[in-house]
mmCIF file of C-alpha atoms and ligand atoms in Angstrom:
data_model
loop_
_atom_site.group_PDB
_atom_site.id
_atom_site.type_symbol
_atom_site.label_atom_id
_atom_site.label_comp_id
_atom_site.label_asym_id
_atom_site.label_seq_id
_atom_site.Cartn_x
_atom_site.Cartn_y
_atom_site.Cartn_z
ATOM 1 C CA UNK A 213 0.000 0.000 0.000
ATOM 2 C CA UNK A 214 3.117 1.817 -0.570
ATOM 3 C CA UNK A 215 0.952 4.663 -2.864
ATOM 4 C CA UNK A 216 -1.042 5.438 -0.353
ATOM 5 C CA UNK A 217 1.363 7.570 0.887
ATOM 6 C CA UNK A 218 2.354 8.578 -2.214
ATOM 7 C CA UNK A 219 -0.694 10.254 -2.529
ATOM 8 C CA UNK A 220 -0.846 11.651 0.925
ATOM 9 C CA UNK A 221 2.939 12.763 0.726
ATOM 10 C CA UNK A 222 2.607 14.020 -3.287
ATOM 11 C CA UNK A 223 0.049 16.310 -2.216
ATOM 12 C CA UNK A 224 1.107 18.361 0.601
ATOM 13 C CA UNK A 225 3.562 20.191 -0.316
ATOM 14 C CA UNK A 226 1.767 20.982 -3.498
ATOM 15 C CA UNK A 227 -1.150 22.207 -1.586
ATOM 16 C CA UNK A 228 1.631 24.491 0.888
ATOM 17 C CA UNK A 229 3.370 25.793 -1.724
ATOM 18 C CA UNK A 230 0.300 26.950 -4.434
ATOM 19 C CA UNK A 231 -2.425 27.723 -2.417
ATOM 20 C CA UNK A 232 -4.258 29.678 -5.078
ATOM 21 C CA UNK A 233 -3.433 26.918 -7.862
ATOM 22 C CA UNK A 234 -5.771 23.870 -7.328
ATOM 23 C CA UNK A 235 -4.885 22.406 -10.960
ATOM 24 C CA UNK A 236 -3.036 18.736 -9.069
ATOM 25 C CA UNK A 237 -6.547 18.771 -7.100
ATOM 26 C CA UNK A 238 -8.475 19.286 -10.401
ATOM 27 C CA UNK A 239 -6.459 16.928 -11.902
ATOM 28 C CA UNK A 240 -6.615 14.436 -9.058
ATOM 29 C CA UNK A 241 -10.632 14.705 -8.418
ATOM 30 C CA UNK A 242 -10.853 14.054 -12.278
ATOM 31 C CA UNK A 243 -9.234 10.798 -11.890
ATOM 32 C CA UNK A 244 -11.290 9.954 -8.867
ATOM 33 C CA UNK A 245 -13.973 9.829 -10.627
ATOM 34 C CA UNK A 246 -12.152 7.789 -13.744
ATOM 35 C CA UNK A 247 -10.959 5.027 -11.253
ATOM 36 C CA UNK A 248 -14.315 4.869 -9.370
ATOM 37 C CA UNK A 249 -15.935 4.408 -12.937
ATOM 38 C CA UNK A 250 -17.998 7.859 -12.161
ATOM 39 C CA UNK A 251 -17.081 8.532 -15.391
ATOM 40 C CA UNK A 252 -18.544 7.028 -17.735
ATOM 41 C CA UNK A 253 -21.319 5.330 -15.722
ATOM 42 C CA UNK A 254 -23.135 8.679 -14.627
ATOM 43 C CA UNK A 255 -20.835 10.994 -16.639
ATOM 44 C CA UNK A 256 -19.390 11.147 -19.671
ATOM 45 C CA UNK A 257 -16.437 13.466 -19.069
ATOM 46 C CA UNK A 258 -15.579 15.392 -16.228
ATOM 47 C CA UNK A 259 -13.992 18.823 -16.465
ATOM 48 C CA UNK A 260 -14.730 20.641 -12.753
ATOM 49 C CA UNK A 261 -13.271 24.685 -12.733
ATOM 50 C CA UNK A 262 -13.428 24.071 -8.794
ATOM 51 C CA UNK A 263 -13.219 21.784 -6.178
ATOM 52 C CA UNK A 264 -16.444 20.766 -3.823
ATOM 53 C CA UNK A 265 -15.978 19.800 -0.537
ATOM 54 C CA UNK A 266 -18.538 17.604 1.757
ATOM 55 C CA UNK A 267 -18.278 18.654 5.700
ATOM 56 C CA UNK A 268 -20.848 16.597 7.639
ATOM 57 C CA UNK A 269 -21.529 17.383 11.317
ATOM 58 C CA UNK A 270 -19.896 15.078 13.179
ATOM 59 C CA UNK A 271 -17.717 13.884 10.559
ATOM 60 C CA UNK A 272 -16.136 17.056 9.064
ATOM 61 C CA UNK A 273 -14.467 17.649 5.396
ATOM 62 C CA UNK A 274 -14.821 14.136 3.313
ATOM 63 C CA UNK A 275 -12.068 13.326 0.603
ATOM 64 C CA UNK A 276 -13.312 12.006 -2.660
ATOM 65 C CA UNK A 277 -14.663 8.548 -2.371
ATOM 66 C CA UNK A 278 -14.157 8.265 1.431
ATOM 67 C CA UNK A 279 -16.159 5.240 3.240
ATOM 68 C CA UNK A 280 -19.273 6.492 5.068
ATOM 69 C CA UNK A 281 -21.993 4.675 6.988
ATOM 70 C CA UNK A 282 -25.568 6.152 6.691
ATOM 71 C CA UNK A 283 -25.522 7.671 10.219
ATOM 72 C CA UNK A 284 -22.556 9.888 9.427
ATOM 73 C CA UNK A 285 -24.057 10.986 6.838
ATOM 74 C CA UNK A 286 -27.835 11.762 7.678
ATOM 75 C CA UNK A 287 -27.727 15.258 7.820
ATOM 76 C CA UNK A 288 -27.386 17.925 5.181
ATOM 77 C CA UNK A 289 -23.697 18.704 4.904
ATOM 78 C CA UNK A 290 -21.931 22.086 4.290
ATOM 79 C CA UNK A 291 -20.892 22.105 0.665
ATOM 80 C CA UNK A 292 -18.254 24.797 0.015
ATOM 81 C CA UNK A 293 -16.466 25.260 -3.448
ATOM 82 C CA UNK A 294 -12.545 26.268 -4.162
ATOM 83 C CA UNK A 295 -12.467 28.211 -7.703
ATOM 84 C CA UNK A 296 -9.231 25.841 -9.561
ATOM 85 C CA UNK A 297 -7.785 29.579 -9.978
ATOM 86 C CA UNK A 298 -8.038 33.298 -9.410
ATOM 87 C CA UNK A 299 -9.748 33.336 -13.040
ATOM 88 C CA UNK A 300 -12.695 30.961 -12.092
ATOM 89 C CA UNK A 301 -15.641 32.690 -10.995
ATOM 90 C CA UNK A 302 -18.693 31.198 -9.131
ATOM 91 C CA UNK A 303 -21.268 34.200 -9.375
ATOM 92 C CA UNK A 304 -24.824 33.488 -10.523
ATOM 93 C CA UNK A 305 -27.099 30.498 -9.660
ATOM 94 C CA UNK A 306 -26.446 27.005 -9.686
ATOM 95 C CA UNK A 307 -27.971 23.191 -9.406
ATOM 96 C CA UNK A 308 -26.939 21.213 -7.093
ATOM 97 C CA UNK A 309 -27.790 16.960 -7.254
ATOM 98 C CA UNK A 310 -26.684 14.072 -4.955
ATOM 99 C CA UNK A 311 -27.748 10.866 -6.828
ATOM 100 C CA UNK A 312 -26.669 7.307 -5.858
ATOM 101 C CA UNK A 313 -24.659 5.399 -8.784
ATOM 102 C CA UNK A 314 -24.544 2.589 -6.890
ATOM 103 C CA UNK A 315 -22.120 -0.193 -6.195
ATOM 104 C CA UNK A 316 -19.380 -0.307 -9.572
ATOM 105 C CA UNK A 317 -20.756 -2.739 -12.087
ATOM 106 C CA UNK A 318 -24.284 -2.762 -10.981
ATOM 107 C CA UNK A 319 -26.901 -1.992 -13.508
ATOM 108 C CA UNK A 320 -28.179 1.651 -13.939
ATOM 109 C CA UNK A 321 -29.559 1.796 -16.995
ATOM 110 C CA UNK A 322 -33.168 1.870 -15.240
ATOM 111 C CA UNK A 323 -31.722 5.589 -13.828
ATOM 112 C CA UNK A 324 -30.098 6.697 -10.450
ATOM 113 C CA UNK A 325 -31.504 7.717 -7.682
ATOM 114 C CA UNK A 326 -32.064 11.360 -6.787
ATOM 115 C CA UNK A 327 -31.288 12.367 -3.005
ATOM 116 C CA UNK A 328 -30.718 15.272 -3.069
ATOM 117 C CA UNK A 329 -32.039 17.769 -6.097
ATOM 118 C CA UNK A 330 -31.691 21.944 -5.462
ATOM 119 C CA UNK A 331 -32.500 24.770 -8.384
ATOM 120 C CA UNK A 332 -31.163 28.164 -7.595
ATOM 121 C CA UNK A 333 -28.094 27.827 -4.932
ATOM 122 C CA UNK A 334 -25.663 30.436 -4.731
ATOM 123 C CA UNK A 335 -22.210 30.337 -3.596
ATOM 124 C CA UNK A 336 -21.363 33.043 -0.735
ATOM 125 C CA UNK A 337 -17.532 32.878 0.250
ATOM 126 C CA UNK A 338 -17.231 29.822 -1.148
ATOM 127 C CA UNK A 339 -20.090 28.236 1.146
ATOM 128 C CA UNK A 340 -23.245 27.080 -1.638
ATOM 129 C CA UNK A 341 -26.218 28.916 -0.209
ATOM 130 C CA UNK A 342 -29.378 27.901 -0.401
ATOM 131 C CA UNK A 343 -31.483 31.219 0.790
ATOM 132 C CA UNK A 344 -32.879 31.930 -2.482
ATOM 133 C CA UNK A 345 -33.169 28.227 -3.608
ATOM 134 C CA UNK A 346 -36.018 25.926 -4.423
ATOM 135 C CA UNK A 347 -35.636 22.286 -3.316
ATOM 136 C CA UNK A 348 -37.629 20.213 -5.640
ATOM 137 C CA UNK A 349 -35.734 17.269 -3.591
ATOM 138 C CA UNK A 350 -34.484 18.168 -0.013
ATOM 139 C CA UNK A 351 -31.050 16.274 1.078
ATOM 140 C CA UNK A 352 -32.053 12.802 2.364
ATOM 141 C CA UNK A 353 -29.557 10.985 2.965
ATOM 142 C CA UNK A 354 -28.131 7.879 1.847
ATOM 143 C CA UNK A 355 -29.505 4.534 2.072
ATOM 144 C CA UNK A 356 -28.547 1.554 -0.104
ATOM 145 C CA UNK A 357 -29.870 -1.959 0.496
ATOM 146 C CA UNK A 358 -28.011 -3.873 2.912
ATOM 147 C CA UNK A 359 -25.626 -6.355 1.066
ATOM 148 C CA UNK A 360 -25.977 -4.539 -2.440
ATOM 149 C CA UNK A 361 -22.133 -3.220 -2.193
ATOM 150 C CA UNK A 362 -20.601 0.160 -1.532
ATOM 151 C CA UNK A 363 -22.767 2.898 -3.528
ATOM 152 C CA UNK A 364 -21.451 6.134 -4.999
ATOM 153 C CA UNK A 365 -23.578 9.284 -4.214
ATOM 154 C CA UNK A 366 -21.953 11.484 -5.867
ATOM 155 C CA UNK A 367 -22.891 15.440 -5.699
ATOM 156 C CA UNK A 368 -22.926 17.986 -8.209
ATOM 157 C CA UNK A 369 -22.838 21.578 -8.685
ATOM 158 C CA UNK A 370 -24.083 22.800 -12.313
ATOM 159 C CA UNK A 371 -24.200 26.156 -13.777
ATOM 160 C CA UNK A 372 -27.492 27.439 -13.823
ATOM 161 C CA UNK A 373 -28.697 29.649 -16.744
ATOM 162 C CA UNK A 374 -30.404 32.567 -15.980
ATOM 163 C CA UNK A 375 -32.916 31.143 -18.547
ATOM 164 C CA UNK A 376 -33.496 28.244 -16.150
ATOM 165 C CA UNK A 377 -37.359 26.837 -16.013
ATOM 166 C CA UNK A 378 -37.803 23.686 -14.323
ATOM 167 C CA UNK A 379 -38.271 20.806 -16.664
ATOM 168 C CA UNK A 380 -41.451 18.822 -17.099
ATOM 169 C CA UNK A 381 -41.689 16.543 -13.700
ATOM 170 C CA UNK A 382 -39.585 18.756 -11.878
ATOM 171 C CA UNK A 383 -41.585 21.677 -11.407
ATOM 172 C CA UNK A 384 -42.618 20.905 -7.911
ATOM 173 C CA UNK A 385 -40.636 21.151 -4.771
ATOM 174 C CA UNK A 386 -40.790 17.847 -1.997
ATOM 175 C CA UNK A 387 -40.434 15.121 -4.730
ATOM 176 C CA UNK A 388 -39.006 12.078 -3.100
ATOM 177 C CA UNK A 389 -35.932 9.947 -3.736
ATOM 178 C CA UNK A 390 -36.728 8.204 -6.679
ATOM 179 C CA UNK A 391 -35.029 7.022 -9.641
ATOM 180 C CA UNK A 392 -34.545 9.354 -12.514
ATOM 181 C CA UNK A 393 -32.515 9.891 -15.647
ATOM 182 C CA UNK A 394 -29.688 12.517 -14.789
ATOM 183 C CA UNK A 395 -28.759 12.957 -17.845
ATOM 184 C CA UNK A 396 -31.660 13.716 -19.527
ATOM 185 C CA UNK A 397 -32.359 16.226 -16.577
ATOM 186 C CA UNK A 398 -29.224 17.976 -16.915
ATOM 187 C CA UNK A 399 -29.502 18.295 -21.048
ATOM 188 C CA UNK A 400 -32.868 19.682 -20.722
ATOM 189 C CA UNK A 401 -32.266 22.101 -18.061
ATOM 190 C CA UNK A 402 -29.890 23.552 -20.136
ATOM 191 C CA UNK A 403 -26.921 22.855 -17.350
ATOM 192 C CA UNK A 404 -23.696 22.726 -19.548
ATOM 193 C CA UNK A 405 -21.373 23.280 -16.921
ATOM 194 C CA UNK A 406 -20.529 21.126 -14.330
ATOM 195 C CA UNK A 407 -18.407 23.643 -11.967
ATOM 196 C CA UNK A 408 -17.788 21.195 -9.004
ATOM 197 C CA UNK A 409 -18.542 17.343 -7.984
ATOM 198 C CA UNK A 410 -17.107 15.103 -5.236
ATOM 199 C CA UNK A 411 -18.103 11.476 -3.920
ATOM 200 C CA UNK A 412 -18.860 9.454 -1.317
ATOM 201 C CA UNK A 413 -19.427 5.817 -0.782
ATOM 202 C CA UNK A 414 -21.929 4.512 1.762
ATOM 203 C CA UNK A 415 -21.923 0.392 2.049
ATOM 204 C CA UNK A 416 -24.665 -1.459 4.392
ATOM 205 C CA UNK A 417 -24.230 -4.717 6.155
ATOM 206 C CA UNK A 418 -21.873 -7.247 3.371
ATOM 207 C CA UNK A 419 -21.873 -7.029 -0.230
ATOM 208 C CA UNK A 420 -23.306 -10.630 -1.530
ATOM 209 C CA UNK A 421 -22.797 -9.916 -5.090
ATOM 210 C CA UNK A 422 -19.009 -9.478 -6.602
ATOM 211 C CA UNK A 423 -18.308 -5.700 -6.889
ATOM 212 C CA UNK A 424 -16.129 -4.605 -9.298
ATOM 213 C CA UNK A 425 -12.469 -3.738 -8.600
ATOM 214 C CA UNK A 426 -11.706 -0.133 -9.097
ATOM 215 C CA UNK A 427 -8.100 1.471 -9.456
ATOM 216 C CA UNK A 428 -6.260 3.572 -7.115
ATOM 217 C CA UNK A 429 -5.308 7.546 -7.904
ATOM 218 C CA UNK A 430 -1.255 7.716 -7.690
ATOM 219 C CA UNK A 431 -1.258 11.862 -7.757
ATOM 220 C CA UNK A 432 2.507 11.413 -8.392
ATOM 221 C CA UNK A 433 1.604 10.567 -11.984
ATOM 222 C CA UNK A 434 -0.823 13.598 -12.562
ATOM 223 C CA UNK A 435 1.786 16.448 -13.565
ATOM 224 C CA UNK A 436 2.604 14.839 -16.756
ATOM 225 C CA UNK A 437 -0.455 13.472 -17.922
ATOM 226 C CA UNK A 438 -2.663 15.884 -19.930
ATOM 227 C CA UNK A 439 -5.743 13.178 -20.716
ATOM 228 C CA UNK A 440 -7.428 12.943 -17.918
ATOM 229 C CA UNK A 441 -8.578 9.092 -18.753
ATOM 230 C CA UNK A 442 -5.073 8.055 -18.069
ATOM 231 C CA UNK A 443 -3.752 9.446 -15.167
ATOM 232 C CA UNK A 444 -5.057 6.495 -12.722
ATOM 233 C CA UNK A 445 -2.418 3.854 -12.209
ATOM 234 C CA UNK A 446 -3.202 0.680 -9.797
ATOM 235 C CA UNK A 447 -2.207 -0.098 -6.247
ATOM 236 C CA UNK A 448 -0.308 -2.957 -5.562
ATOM 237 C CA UNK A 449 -2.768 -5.056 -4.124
ATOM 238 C CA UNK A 450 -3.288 -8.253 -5.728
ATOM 239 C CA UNK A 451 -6.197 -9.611 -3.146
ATOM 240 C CA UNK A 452 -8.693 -8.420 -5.959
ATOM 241 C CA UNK A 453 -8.626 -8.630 -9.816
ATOM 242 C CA UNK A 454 -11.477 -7.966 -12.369
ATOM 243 C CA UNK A 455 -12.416 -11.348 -13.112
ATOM 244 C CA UNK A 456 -15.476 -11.107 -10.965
ATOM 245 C CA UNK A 457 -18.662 -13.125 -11.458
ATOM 246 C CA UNK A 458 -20.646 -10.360 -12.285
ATOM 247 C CA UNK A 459 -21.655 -9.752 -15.706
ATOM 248 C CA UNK A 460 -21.089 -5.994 -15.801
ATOM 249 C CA UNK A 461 -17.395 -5.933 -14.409
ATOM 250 C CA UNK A 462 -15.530 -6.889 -17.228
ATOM 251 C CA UNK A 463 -15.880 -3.318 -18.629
ATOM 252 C CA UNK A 464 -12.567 -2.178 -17.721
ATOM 253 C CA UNK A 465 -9.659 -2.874 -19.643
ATOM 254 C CA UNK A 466 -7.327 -1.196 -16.856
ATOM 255 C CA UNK A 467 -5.241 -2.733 -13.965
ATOM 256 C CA UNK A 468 -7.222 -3.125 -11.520
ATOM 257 C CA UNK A 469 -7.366 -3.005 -7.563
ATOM 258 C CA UNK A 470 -10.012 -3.738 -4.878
ATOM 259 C CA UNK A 471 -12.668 -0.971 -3.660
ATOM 260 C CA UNK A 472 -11.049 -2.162 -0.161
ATOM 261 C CA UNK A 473 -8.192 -0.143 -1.606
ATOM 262 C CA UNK A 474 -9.897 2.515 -2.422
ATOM 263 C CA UNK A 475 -11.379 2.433 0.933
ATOM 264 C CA UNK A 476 -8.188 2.308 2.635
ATOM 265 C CA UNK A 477 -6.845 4.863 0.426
ATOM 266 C CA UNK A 478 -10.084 7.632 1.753
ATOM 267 C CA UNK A 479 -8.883 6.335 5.480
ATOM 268 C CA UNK A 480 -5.144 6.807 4.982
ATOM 269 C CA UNK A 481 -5.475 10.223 3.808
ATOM 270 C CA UNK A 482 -7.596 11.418 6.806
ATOM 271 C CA UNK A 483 -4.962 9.731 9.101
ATOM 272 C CA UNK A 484 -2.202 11.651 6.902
ATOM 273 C CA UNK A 485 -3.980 14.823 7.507
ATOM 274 C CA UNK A 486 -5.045 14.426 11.077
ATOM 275 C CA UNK A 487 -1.068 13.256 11.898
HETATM 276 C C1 LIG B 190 -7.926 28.020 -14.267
HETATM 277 O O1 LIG B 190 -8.635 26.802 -14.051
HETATM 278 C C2 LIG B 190 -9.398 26.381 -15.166
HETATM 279 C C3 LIG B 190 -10.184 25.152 -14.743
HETATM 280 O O2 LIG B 190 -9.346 24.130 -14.260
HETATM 281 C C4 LIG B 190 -8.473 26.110 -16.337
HETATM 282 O O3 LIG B 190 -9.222 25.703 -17.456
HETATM 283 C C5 LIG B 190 -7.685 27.357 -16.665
HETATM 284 O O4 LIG B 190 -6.749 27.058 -17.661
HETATM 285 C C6 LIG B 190 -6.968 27.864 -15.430
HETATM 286 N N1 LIG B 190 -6.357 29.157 -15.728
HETATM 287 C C7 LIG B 190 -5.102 29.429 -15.378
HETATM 288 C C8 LIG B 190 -4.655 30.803 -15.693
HETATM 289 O O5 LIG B 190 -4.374 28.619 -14.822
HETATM 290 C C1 LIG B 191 -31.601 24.768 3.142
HETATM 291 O O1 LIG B 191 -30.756 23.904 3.906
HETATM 292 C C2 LIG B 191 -31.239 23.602 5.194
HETATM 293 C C3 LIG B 191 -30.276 22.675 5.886
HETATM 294 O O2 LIG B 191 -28.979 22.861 5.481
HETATM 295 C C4 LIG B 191 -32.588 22.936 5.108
HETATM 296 O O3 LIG B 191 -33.082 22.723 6.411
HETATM 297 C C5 LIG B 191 -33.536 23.778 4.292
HETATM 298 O O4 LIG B 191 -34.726 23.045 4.111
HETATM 299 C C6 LIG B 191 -32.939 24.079 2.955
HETATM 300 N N1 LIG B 191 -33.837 24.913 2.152
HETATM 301 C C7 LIG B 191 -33.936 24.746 0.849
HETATM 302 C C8 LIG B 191 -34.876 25.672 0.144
HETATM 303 O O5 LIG B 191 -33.302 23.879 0.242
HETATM 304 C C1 LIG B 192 -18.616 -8.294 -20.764
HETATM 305 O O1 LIG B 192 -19.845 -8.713 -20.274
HETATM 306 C C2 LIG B 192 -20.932 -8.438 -21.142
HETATM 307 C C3 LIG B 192 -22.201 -8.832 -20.404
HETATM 308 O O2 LIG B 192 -22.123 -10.122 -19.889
HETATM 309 C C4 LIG B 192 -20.736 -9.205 -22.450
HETATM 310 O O3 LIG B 192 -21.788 -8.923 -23.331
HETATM 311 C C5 LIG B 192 -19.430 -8.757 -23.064
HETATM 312 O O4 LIG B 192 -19.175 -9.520 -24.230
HETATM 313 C C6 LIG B 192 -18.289 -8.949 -22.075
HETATM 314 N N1 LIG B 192 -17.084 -8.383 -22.619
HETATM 315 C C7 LIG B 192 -15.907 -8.970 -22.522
HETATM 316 C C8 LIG B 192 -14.784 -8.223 -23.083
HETATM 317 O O5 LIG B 192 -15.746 -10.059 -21.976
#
């Protein structure tokens, strides 16, 4: 598990020495979200001008991907948002989503559920506001089915045109969780710009189906690498490959890892930080 502290010990004294410059951060959320097979399965590219950040009470700031239980994460959190640069500005209004990808490999196609679903947030010092907001689905948090594997909720904050009208089905506020096509949301709200997204994952009781392996971020790669598809590189654990049982987990042609590494990787960058 030597890249766990690759990662840890790559970043900080990036972080110390260019605090206005988040572009390793950009780069290194972007392959989150390749390696936990975010991209493609919800989206099909992911080019954030910022970087969100989760804090829930109790709990405090998440890192991408970090193992929660349901408990920790009940209540609304604090979502704040770090322009990538001094040129990045987050003025106007903005949609923010939480929907639940589920476990890697698992079947979507039937849509994702929607926890969390907010027209008209602002951001005010970097803090997404929700005074002037409607919330046609109010933060509940997450929930999967015990033994179904560690789902990704993954949150999003989208550019909100000023021409913004609520699309058909979405026009009231209080609508449960309940599964829905993102996409198809997002193209006809006319949200082209995803600003800002992070991840968690929330697992209940024991996964009974195989989950999909996922690879592990080694930051130390990122500098070089323009194409953001590329710049994930596996652990070295061998106690998981891709040859699962599951149908849907041959998709990735990539060395692979386990989610436990993942997992680990979340927990060994809160223990960096908190040393
Ligand atoms: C600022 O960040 C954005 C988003 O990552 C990037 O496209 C742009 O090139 C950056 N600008 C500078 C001056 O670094
Ligand atoms: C704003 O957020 C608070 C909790 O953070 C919540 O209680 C309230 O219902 C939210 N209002 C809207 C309009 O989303
Ligand atoms: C992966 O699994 C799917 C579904 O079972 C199958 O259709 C496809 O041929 C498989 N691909 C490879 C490369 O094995």
């Amino acid at each position: 598990m030597i890249y766990i502290s690759v990662l840890a010990l790559a970043l900080a004294p990036f972080v110390a020495a260019q605090s206005t410059d988040h572009a390793l951060d950009i780069k290194a959320i972007e392959a989150h979200f390749t390696q936990s097979h975010v991209v493609p399965d919800l989206l099909s590219s992911f080019n954030p001008s910022a970087l969100l950040s989760l804090n829930f009470a109790g709990v405090g700031d998440v890192t991408p991907g970090q193992p929660l239980t349901k408990e920790q994460v009940g209540t609304t959190p604090v979502v704040t948002v770090t322009p990538a640069n001094s040129s990045v500005q987050l003025s106007g209004t903005y949609t923010l989503a939480m929907v639940d990808v589920d476990a890697v490999g698992a079947d979507i196609s039937k849509g994702v559920n929607r926890h969390w679903l907010v027209n008209g947030v602002t951001v005010s010092s970097s803090t997404v506001s929700n005074s002037s907001a409607t919330a046609i689905t109010p933060y509940a948090g997450p929930w999967p089915a015990a033994g179904s594997g560690p789902h990704r909720y993954v949150v999003l904050l989208y550019e909100q045109p000023s021409t913004f009208s609520a699309p058909e089905g979405f026009t009231q506020t209080g609508l449960p969780v309940a599964p829905m096509d993102f996409a198809a949301y997002v193209q006809s709200s006319g949200l082209t710009s995803l600003v800002a997204a992070t991840y968690i994952t929330v697992e209940e009781g024991t996964a009974t189906a195989s989950i999909s392996a996922t690879s592990a971020v080694v930051t130390s790669t990122l500098g070089q690498s323009s194409s953001h598809g590329s710049s994930t590189a596996s652990g070295t654990s061998s106690s998981a490959s891709a040859t699962g049982s599951t149908p849907a987990n041959n998709g990735s042609s990539r060395t692979l890892s386990s989610v436990a590494a993942m997992s680990l990787l979340g927990a060994a960058i809160i223990t960096f930080i908190a040393a």
